[in-house]
Short mmCIF file of N, CA and C in Angstrom, two decimals:
data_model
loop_
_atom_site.label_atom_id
_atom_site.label_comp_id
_atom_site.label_asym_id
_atom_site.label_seq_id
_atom_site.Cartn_x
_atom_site.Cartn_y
_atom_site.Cartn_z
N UNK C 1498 7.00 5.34 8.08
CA UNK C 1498 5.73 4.58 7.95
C UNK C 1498 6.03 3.08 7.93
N UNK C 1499 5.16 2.19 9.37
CA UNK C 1499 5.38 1.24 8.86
C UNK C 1499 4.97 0.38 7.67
N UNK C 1500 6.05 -0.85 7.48
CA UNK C 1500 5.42 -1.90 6.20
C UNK C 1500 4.27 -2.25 6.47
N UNK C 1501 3.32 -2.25 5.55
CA UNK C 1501 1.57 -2.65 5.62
C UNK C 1501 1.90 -4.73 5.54
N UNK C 1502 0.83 -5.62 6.32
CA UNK C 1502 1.20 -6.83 6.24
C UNK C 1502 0.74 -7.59 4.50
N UNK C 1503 1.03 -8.31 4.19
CA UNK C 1503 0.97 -8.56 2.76
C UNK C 1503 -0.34 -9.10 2.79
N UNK C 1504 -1.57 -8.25 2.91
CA UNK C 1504 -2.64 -9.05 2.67
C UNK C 1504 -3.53 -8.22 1.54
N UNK C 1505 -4.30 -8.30 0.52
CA UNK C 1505 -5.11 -8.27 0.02
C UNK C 1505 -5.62 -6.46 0.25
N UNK C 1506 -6.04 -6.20 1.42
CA UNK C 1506 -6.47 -4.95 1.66
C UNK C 1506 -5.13 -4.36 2.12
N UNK C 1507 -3.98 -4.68 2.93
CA UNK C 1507 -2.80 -3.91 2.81
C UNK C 1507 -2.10 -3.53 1.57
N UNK C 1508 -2.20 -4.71 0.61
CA UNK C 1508 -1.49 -4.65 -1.09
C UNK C 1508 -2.38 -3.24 -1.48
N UNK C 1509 -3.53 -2.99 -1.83
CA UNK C 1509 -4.12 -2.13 -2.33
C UNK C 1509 -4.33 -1.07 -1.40
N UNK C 1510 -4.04 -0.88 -0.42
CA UNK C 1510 -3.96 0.46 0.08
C UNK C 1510 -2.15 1.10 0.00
N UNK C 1511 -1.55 -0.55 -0.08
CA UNK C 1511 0.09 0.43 -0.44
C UNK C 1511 0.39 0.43 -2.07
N UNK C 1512 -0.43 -0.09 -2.76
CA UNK C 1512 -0.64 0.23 -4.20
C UNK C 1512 -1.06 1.46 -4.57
N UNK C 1513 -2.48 2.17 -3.80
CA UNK C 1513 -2.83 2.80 -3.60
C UNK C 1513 -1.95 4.00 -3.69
N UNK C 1514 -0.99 4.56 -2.10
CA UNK C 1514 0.00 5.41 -1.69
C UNK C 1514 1.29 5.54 -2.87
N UNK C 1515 1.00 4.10 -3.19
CA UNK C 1515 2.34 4.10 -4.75
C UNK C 1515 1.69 4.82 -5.63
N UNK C 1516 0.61 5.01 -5.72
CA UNK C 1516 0.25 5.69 -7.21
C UNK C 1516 -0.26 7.18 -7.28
N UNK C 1517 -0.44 7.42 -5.43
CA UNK C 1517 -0.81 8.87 -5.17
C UNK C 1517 0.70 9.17 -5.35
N UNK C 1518 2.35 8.62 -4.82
CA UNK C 1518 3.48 9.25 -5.23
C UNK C 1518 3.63 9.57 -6.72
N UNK C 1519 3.66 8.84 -7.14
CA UNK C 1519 3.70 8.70 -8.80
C UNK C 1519 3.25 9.73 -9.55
#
């Protein structure tokens, strides 16, 4: 999977995927 770009709606959708692993 690529890296999401560091914006605002990429941060919280790969925040997001971090916390569905978790």
């Amino acid at each position: 999977m690529p890296e999401l770009p560091s914006t605002p709606r990429g941060a919280a959708t790969r925040r997001r995927i971090l916390d569905a692993a978790t």
